[in-house]
Short mmCIF file of C-alpha atoms and ligand atoms in Angstrom, two decimals:
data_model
loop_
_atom_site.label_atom_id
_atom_site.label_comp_id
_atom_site.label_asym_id
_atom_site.label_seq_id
_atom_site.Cartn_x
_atom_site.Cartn_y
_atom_site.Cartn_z
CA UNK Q 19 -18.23 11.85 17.27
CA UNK Q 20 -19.60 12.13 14.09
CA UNK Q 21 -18.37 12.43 10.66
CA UNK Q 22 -19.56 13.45 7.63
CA UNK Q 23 -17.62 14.08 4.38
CA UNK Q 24 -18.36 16.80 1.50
CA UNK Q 25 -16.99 17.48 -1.65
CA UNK Q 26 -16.02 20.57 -2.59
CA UNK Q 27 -15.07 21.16 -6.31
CA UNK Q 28 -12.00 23.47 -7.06
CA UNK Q 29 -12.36 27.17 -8.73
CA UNK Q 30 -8.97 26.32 -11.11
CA UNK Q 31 -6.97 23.35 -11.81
CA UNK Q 32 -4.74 22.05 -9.02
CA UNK Q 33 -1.26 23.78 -9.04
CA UNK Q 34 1.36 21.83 -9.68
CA UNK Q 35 3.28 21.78 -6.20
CA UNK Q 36 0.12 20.23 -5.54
CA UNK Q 37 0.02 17.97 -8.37
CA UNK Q 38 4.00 16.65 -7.20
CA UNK Q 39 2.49 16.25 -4.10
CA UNK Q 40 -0.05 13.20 -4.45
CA UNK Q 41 2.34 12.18 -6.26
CA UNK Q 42 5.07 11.77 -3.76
CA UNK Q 43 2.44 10.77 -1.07
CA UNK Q 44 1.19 7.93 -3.80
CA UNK Q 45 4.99 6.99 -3.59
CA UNK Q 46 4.82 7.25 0.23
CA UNK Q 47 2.33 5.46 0.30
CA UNK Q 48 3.00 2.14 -1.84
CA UNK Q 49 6.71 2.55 -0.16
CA UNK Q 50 5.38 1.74 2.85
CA UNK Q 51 3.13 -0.94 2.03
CA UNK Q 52 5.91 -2.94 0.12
CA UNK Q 53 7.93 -2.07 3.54
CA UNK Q 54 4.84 -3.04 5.58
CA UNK Q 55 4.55 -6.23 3.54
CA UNK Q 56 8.26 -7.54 4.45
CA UNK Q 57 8.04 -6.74 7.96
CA UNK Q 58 4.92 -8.28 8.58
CA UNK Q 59 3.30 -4.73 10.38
CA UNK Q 60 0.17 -2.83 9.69
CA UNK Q 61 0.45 0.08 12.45
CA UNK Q 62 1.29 3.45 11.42
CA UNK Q 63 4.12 3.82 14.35
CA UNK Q 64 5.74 0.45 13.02
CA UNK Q 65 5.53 1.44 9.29
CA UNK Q 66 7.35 5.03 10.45
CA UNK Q 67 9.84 3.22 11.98
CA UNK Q 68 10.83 1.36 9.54
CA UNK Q 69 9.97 3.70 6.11
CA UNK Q 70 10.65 6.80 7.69
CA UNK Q 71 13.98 7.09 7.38
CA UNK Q 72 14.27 5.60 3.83
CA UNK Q 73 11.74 7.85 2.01
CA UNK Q 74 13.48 10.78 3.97
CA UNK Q 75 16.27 10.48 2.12
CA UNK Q 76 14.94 10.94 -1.36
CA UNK Q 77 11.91 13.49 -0.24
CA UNK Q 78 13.91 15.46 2.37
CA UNK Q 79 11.37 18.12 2.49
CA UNK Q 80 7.83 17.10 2.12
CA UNK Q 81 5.99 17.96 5.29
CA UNK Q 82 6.50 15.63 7.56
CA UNK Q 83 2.72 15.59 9.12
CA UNK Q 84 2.09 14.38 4.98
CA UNK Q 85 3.88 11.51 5.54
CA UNK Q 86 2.90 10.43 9.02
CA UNK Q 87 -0.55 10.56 6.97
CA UNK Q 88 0.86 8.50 4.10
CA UNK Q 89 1.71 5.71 6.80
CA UNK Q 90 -1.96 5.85 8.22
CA UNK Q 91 -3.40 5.46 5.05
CA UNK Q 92 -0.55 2.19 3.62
CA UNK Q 93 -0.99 0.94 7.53
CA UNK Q 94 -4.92 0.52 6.51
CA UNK Q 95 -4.42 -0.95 3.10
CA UNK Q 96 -2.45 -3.13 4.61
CA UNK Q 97 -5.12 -3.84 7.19
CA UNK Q 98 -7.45 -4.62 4.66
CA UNK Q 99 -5.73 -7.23 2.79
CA UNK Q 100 -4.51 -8.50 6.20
CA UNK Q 101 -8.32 -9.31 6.45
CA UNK Q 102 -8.55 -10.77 3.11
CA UNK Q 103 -5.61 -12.28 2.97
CA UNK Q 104 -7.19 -14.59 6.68
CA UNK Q 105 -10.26 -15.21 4.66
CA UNK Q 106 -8.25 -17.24 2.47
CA UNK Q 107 -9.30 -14.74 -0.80
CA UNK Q 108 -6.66 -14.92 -3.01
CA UNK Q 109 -5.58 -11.15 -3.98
CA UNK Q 110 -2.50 -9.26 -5.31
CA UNK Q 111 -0.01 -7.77 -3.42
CA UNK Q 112 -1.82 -4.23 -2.71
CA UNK Q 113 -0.90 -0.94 -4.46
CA UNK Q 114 -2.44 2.31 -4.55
CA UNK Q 115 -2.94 3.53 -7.67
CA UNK Q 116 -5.59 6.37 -7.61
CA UNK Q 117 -3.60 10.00 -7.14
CA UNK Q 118 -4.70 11.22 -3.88
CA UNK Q 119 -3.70 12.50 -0.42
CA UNK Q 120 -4.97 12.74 2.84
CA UNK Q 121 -4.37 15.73 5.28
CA UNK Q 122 -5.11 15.58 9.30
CA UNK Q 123 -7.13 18.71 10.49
CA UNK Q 124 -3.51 20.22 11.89
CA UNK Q 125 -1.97 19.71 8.43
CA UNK Q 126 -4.03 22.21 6.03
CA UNK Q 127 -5.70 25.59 7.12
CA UNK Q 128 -9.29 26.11 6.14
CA UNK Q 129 -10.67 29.71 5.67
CA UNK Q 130 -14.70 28.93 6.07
CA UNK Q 131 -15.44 32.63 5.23
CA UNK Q 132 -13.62 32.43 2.07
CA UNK Q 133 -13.64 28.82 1.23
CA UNK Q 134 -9.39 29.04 0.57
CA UNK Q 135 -7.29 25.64 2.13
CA UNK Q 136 -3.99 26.80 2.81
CA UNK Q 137 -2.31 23.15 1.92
CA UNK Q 138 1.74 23.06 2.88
CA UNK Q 139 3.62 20.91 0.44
CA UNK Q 140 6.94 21.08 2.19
CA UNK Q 141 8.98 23.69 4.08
CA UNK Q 142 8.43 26.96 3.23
CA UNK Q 143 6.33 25.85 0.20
CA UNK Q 144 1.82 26.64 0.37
CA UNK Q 145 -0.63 26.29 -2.11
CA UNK Q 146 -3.85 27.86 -2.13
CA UNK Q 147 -6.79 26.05 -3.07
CA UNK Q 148 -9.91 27.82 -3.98
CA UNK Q 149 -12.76 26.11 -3.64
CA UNK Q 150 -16.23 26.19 -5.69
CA UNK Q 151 -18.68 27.43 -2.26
CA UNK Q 152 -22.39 26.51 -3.00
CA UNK Q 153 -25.08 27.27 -0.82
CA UNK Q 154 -24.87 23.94 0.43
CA UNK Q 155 -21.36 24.16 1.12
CA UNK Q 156 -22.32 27.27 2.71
CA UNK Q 157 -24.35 25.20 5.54
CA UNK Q 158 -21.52 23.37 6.37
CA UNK Q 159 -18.78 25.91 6.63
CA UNK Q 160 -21.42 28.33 8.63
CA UNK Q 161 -22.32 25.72 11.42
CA UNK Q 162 -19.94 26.65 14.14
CA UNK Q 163 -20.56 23.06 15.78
CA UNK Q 164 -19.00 21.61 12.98
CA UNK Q 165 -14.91 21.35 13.24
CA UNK Q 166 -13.03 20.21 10.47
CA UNK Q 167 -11.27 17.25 10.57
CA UNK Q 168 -9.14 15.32 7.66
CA UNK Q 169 -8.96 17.35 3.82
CA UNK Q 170 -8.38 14.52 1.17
CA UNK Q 171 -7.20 15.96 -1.73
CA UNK Q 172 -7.98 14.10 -4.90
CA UNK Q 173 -6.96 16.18 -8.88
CA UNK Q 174 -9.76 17.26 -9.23
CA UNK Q 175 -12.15 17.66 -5.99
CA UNK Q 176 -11.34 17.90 -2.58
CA UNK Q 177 -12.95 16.11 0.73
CA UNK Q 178 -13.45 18.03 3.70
CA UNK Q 179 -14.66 16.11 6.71
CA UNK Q 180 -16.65 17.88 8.73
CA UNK Q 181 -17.36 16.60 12.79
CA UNK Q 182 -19.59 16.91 15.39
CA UNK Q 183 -20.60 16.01 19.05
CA UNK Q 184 -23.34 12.70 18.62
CA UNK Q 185 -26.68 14.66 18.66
CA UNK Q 186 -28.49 13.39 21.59
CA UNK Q 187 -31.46 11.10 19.94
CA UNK Q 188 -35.03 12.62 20.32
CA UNK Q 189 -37.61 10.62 22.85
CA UNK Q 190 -40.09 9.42 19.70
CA UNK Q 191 -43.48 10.86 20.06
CA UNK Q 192 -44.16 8.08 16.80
CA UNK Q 193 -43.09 5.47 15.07
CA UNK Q 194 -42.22 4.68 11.16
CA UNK Q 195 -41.73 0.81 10.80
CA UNK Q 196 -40.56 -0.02 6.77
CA UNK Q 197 -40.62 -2.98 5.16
CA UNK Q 198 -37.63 -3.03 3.31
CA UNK Q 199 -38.32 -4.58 -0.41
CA UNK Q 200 -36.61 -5.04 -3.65
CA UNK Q 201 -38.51 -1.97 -4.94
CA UNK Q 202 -39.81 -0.21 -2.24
CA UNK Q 203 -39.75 0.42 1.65
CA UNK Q 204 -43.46 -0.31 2.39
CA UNK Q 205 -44.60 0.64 5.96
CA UNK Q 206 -46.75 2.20 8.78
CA UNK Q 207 -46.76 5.19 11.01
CA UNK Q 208 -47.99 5.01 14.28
CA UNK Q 209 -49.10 8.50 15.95
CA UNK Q 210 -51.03 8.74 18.92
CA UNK Q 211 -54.22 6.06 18.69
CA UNK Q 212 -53.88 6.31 14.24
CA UNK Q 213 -52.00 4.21 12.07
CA UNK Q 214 -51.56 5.01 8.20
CA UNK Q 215 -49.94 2.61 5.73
CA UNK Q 216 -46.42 4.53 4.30
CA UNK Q 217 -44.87 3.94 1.10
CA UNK Q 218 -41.47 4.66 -0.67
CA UNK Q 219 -41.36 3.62 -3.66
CA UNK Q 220 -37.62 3.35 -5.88
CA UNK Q 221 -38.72 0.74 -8.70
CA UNK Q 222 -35.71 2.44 -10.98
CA UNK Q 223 -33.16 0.48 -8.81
CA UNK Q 224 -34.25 -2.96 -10.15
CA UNK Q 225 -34.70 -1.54 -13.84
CA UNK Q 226 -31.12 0.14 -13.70
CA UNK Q 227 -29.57 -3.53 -11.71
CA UNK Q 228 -31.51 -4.99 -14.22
CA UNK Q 229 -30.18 -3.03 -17.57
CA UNK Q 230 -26.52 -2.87 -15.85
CA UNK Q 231 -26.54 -6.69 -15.51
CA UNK Q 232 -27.98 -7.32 -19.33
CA UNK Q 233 -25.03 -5.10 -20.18
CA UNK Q 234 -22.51 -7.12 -18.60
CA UNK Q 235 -23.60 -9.80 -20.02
CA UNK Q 236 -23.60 -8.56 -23.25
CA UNK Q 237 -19.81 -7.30 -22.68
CA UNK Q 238 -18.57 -10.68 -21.84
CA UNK Q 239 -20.02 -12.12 -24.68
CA UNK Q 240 -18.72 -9.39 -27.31
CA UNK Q 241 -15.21 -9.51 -25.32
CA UNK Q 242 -14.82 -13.38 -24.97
CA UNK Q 243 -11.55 -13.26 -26.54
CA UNK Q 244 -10.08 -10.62 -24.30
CA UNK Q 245 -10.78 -11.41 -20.41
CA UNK Q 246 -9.03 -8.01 -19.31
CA UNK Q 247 -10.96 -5.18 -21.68
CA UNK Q 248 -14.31 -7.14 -20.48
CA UNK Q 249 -12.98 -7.39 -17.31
CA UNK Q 250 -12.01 -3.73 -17.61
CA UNK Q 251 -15.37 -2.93 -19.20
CA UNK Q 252 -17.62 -4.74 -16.66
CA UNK Q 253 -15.93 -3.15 -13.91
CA UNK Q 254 -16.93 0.11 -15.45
CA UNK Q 255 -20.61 -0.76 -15.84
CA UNK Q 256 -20.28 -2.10 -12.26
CA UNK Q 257 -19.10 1.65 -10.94
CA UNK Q 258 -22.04 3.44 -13.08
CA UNK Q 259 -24.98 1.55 -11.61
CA UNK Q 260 -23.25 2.17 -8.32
CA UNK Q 261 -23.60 5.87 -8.56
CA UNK Q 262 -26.63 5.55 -10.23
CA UNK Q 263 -28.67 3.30 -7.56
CA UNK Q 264 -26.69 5.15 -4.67
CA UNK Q 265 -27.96 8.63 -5.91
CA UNK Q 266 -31.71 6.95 -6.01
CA UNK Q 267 -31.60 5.41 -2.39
CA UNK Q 268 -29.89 9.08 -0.97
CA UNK Q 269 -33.02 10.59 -2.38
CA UNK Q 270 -35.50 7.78 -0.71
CA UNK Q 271 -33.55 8.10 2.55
CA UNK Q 272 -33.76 12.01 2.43
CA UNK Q 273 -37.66 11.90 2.16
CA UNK Q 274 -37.61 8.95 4.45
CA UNK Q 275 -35.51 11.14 7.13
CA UNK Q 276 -37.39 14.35 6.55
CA UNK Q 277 -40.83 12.56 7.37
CA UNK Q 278 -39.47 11.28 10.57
CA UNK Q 279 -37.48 14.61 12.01
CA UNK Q 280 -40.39 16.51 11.35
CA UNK Q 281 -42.93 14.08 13.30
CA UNK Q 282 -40.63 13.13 16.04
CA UNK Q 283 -40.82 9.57 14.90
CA UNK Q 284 -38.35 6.78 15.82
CA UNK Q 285 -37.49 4.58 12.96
CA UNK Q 286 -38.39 0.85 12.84
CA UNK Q 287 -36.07 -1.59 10.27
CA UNK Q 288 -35.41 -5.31 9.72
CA UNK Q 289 -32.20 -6.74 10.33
CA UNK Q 290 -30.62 -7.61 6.95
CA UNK Q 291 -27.69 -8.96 8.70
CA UNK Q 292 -27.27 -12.59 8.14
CA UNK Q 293 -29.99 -12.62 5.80
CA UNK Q 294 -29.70 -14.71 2.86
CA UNK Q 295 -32.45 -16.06 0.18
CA UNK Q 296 -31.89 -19.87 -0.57
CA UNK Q 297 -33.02 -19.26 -3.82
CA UNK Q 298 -31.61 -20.11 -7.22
CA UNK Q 299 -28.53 -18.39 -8.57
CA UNK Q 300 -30.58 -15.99 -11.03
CA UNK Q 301 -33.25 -14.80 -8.15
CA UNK Q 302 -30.64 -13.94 -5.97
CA UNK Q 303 -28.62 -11.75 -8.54
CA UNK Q 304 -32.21 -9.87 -9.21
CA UNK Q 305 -32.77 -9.58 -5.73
CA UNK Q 306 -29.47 -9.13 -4.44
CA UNK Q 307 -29.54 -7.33 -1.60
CA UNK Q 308 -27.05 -4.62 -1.72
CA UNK Q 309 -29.31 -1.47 -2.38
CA UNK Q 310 -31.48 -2.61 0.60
CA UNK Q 311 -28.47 -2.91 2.50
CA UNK Q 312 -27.08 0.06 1.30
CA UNK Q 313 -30.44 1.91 1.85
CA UNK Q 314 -30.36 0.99 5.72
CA UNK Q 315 -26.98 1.86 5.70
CA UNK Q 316 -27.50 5.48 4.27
CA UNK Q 317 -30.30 5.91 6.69
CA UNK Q 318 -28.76 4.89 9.96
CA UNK Q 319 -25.88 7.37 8.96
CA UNK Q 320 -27.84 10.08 8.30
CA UNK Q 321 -30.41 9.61 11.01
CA UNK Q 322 -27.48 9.43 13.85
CA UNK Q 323 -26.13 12.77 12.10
CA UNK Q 324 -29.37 13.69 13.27
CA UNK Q 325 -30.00 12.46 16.06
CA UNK Q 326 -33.43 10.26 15.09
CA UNK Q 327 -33.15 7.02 16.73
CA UNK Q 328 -33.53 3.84 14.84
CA UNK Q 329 -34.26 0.44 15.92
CA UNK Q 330 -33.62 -2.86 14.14
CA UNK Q 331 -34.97 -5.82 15.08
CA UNK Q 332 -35.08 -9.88 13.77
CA UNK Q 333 -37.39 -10.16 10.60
CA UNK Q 334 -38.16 -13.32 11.06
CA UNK Q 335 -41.74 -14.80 10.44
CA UNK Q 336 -42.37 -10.89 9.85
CA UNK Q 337 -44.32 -11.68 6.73
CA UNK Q 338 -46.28 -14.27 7.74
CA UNK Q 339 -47.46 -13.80 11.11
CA UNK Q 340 -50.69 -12.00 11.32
CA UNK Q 341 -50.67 -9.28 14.48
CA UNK Q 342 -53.90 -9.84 15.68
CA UNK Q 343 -53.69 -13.73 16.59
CA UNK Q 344 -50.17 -14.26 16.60
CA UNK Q 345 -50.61 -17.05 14.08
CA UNK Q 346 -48.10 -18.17 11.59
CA UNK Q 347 -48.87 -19.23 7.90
CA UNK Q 348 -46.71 -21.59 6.46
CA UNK Q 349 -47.13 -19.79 2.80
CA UNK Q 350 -46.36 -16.06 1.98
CA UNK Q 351 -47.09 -16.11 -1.66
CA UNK Q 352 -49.58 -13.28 -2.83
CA UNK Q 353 -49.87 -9.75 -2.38
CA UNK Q 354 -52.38 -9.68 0.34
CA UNK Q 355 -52.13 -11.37 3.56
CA UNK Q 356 -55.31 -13.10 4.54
CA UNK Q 357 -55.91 -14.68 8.11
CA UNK Q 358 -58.52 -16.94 9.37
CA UNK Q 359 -59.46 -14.62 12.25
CA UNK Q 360 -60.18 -12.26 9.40
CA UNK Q 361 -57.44 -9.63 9.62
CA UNK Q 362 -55.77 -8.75 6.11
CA UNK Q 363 -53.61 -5.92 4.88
CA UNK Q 364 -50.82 -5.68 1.93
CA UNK Q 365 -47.73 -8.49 2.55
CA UNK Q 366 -45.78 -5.95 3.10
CA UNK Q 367 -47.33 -3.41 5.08
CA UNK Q 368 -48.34 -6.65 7.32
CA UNK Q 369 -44.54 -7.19 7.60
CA UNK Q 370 -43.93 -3.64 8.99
CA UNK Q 371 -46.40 -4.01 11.33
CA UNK Q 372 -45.08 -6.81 12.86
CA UNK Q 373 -41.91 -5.59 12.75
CA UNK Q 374 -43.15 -2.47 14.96
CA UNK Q 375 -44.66 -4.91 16.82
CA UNK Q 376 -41.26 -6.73 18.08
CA UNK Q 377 -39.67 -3.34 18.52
CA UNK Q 378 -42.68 -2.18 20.78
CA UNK Q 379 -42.61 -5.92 22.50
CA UNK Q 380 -38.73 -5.33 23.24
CA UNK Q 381 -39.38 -1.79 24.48
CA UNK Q 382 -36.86 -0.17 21.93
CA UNK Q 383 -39.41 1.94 20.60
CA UNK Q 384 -40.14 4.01 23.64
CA UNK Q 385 -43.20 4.49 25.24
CA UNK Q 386 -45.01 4.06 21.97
CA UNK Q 387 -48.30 2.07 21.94
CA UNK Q 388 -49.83 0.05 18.61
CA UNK Q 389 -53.55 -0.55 18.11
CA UNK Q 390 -54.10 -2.51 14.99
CA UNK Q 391 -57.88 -1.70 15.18
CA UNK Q 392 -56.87 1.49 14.33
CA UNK Q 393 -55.10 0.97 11.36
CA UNK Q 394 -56.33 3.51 8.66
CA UNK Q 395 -57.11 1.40 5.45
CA UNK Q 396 -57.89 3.61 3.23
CA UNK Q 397 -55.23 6.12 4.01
CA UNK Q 398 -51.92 5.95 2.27
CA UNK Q 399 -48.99 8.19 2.83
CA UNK Q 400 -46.46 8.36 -0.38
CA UNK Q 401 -42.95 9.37 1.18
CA UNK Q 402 -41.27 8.92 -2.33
CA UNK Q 403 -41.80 7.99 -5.72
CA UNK Q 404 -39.38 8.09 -8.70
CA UNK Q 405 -41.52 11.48 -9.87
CA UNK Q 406 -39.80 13.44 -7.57
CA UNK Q 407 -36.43 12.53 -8.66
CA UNK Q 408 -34.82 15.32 -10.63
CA UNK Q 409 -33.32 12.60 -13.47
CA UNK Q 410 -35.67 9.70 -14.09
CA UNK Q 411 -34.75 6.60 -16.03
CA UNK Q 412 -34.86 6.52 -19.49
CA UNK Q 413 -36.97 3.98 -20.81
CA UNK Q 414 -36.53 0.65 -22.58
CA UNK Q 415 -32.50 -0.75 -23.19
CA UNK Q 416 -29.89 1.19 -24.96
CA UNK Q 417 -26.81 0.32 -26.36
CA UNK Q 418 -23.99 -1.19 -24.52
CA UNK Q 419 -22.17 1.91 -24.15
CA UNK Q 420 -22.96 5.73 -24.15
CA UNK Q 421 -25.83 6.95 -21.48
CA UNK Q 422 -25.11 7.29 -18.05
ZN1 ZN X 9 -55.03 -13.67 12.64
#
């Protein structure tokens, strides 16, 4: 089963019934927790045992399905710090603080013709929430396949999470191997006999981890005095280059995605997992790797949603082993890669290729054959650049706060 959530904006404000109510689940919520947290349980049928009948007393009527729901949701906070708590990370006792709700498919009514959620706050008390029905809203509520699972209301947007059967994954007819770099995913695409060298490119994602990291910087200098406004404040500029790199690497994926649906082409990646540069403390932060990994992540979500297969497979010695004789060079400084049998080709582009390679060695790649005699040199294929963004960067540094 998959799952994909969509936001849906609402046509007024949230009524006030509806208001109380993420309130009182909030309440529920951090109720249970603290309850949780004495008793030494995390699963929702042990937290209803033993918060049920205490927060039943004060909220006789809120719908009981809502707070079944509330213990879910405390019974995987508690989870979480469970985990944390094991790892030996020292963290305060956990409390929900963000107003918000979350609704199980038989605990709200959705009306996909009209877009109206028919949300009960308690007995004999609905609301009706109107929501703002785009055209790519529209897609979702149309598609029949889709069945609606959990509504999370927030105060001013709502979450509706739509399912569906795992599409079946296509037999490839090609391949797309990518090289998966700091500002780019660099690659081939195998077809038939032909090979073309692929590019992505996202270079705003370093500028913007770049300018977000100079600002924090900046912040803790001007704030040295008060630890919890920069603390505050850093956090903040932490959030906006989130949303600013995520929206960037959802519009790389997309064109990444498209490419391969339309030519039937399996998708080849390295495995980031257990990756880590031993280099020094500044490289790493400029390289981190958390829009690569967040990239890979986006795509394998979207590409099982529909149904593209992709394979991942060890990077090691990926880009420095040339794929005509097998050899590996000890150095992988410079742009090209040279070897002495004569083969050369861009680092990275070599580095997809033998990633394809290992994939096609291990048979996870289908029936698919790779000839690197017929590797197109001259040929390359741009899947994305920042020129098709809608919003580009902005150039050179501006002050610590304002744009976003
Ligand atoms: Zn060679």
């Amino acid at each position: 089963m998959r799952v994909k959530g969509v936001v849906f904006y609402l046509e007024s404000d949230l009524p006030s019934e509806a208001k109380f109510l993420l309130e009182d689940f909030r309440l529920a919520v951090n109720n249970s927790i603290r309850a949780g947290l004495q008793a030494r349980v995390t699963s929702r049928n042990a937290l209803c045992k033993i918060a049920y009948k205490e927060f039943r007393q004060y909220h006789p009527r809120m719908y009981s399905q809502h707070l079944v729901s509330a213990f879910e949701m405390a019974g995987s906070v508690l989870k979480n710090h469970r985990k944390r708590v094991r790892k030996g990370v020292t963290c305060r006792i956990p409390y929900v603080k963000r107003l918000m709700m979350k609704a199980e498919n038989q605990a709200y009514k959705l009306d996909r013709t009209s877009g109206i959620i028919d949300l009960p706050i308690m007995a004999g008390c609905h609301v009706k929430l109107r929501l703002v029905v785009s055209q790519y809203h529209r897609k979702y509520l149309d598609d029949m396949a889709l069945s609606l699972g959990s509504l999370t209301v927030l105060p001013d947007r709502v979450i509706v999470a739509f399912r569906k059967n795992a599409p079946q994954q296509f037999v490839p007819a090609s391949a797309l191997s990518l090289d998966t770099n700091e500002r780019s995913l660099d690659g081939v695409f195998v077809e038939g006999d032909g090979a073309k060298a692929i590019k992505a490119d996202f270079p705003e994602v370093a500028i913007i981890q770049q300018r977000h990291h100079d600002r924090r910087k900046r912040l803790q200098k001007k704030k040295a005095n008060d630890r919890r406004i920069s603390k505050r404040l850093c956090r903040r500029e932490g959030a906006r280059e989130h949303h600013r790199i995520d929206y960037r690497l959802h519009q790389v994926a997309n064109s990444v995605l498209k490419f391969a649906e339309e030519r039937r082409s399996a998708i080849v990646l390295e495995d980031l997992k257990g990756f880590k540069s031993k280099r020094s403390k500044e490289l790493n932060r400029r390289l981190s790797l958390w829009p690569r990994r967040k990239l890979h992540q986006i795509i394998e979500y979207k590409a099982q949603w529909k149904g593209i297969p992709v394979v991942k497979v060890d990077p090691r010695y990926s880009s420095r082993t040339c794929p005509i004789c097998r050899k590996i060079q000890y150095s992988r400084m410079g742009a090209k890669f040279k070897c002495v049998c004569g083969w050369h080709m861009d680092r990275h582009i070599n580095a997809s290729i033998n990633l394809l390679q290992t994939a096609i060695s291990k048979g996870m790649a289908g029936g698919l054959r790779f000839n690197p005699g017929a590797f197109q040199h001259d040929v390359m294929m741009i899947l994305y650049e920042p020129a098709m963004a809608a919003r580009s960067e902005p150039n050179g540094t501006s002050g610590i706060v304002g744009v976003t």
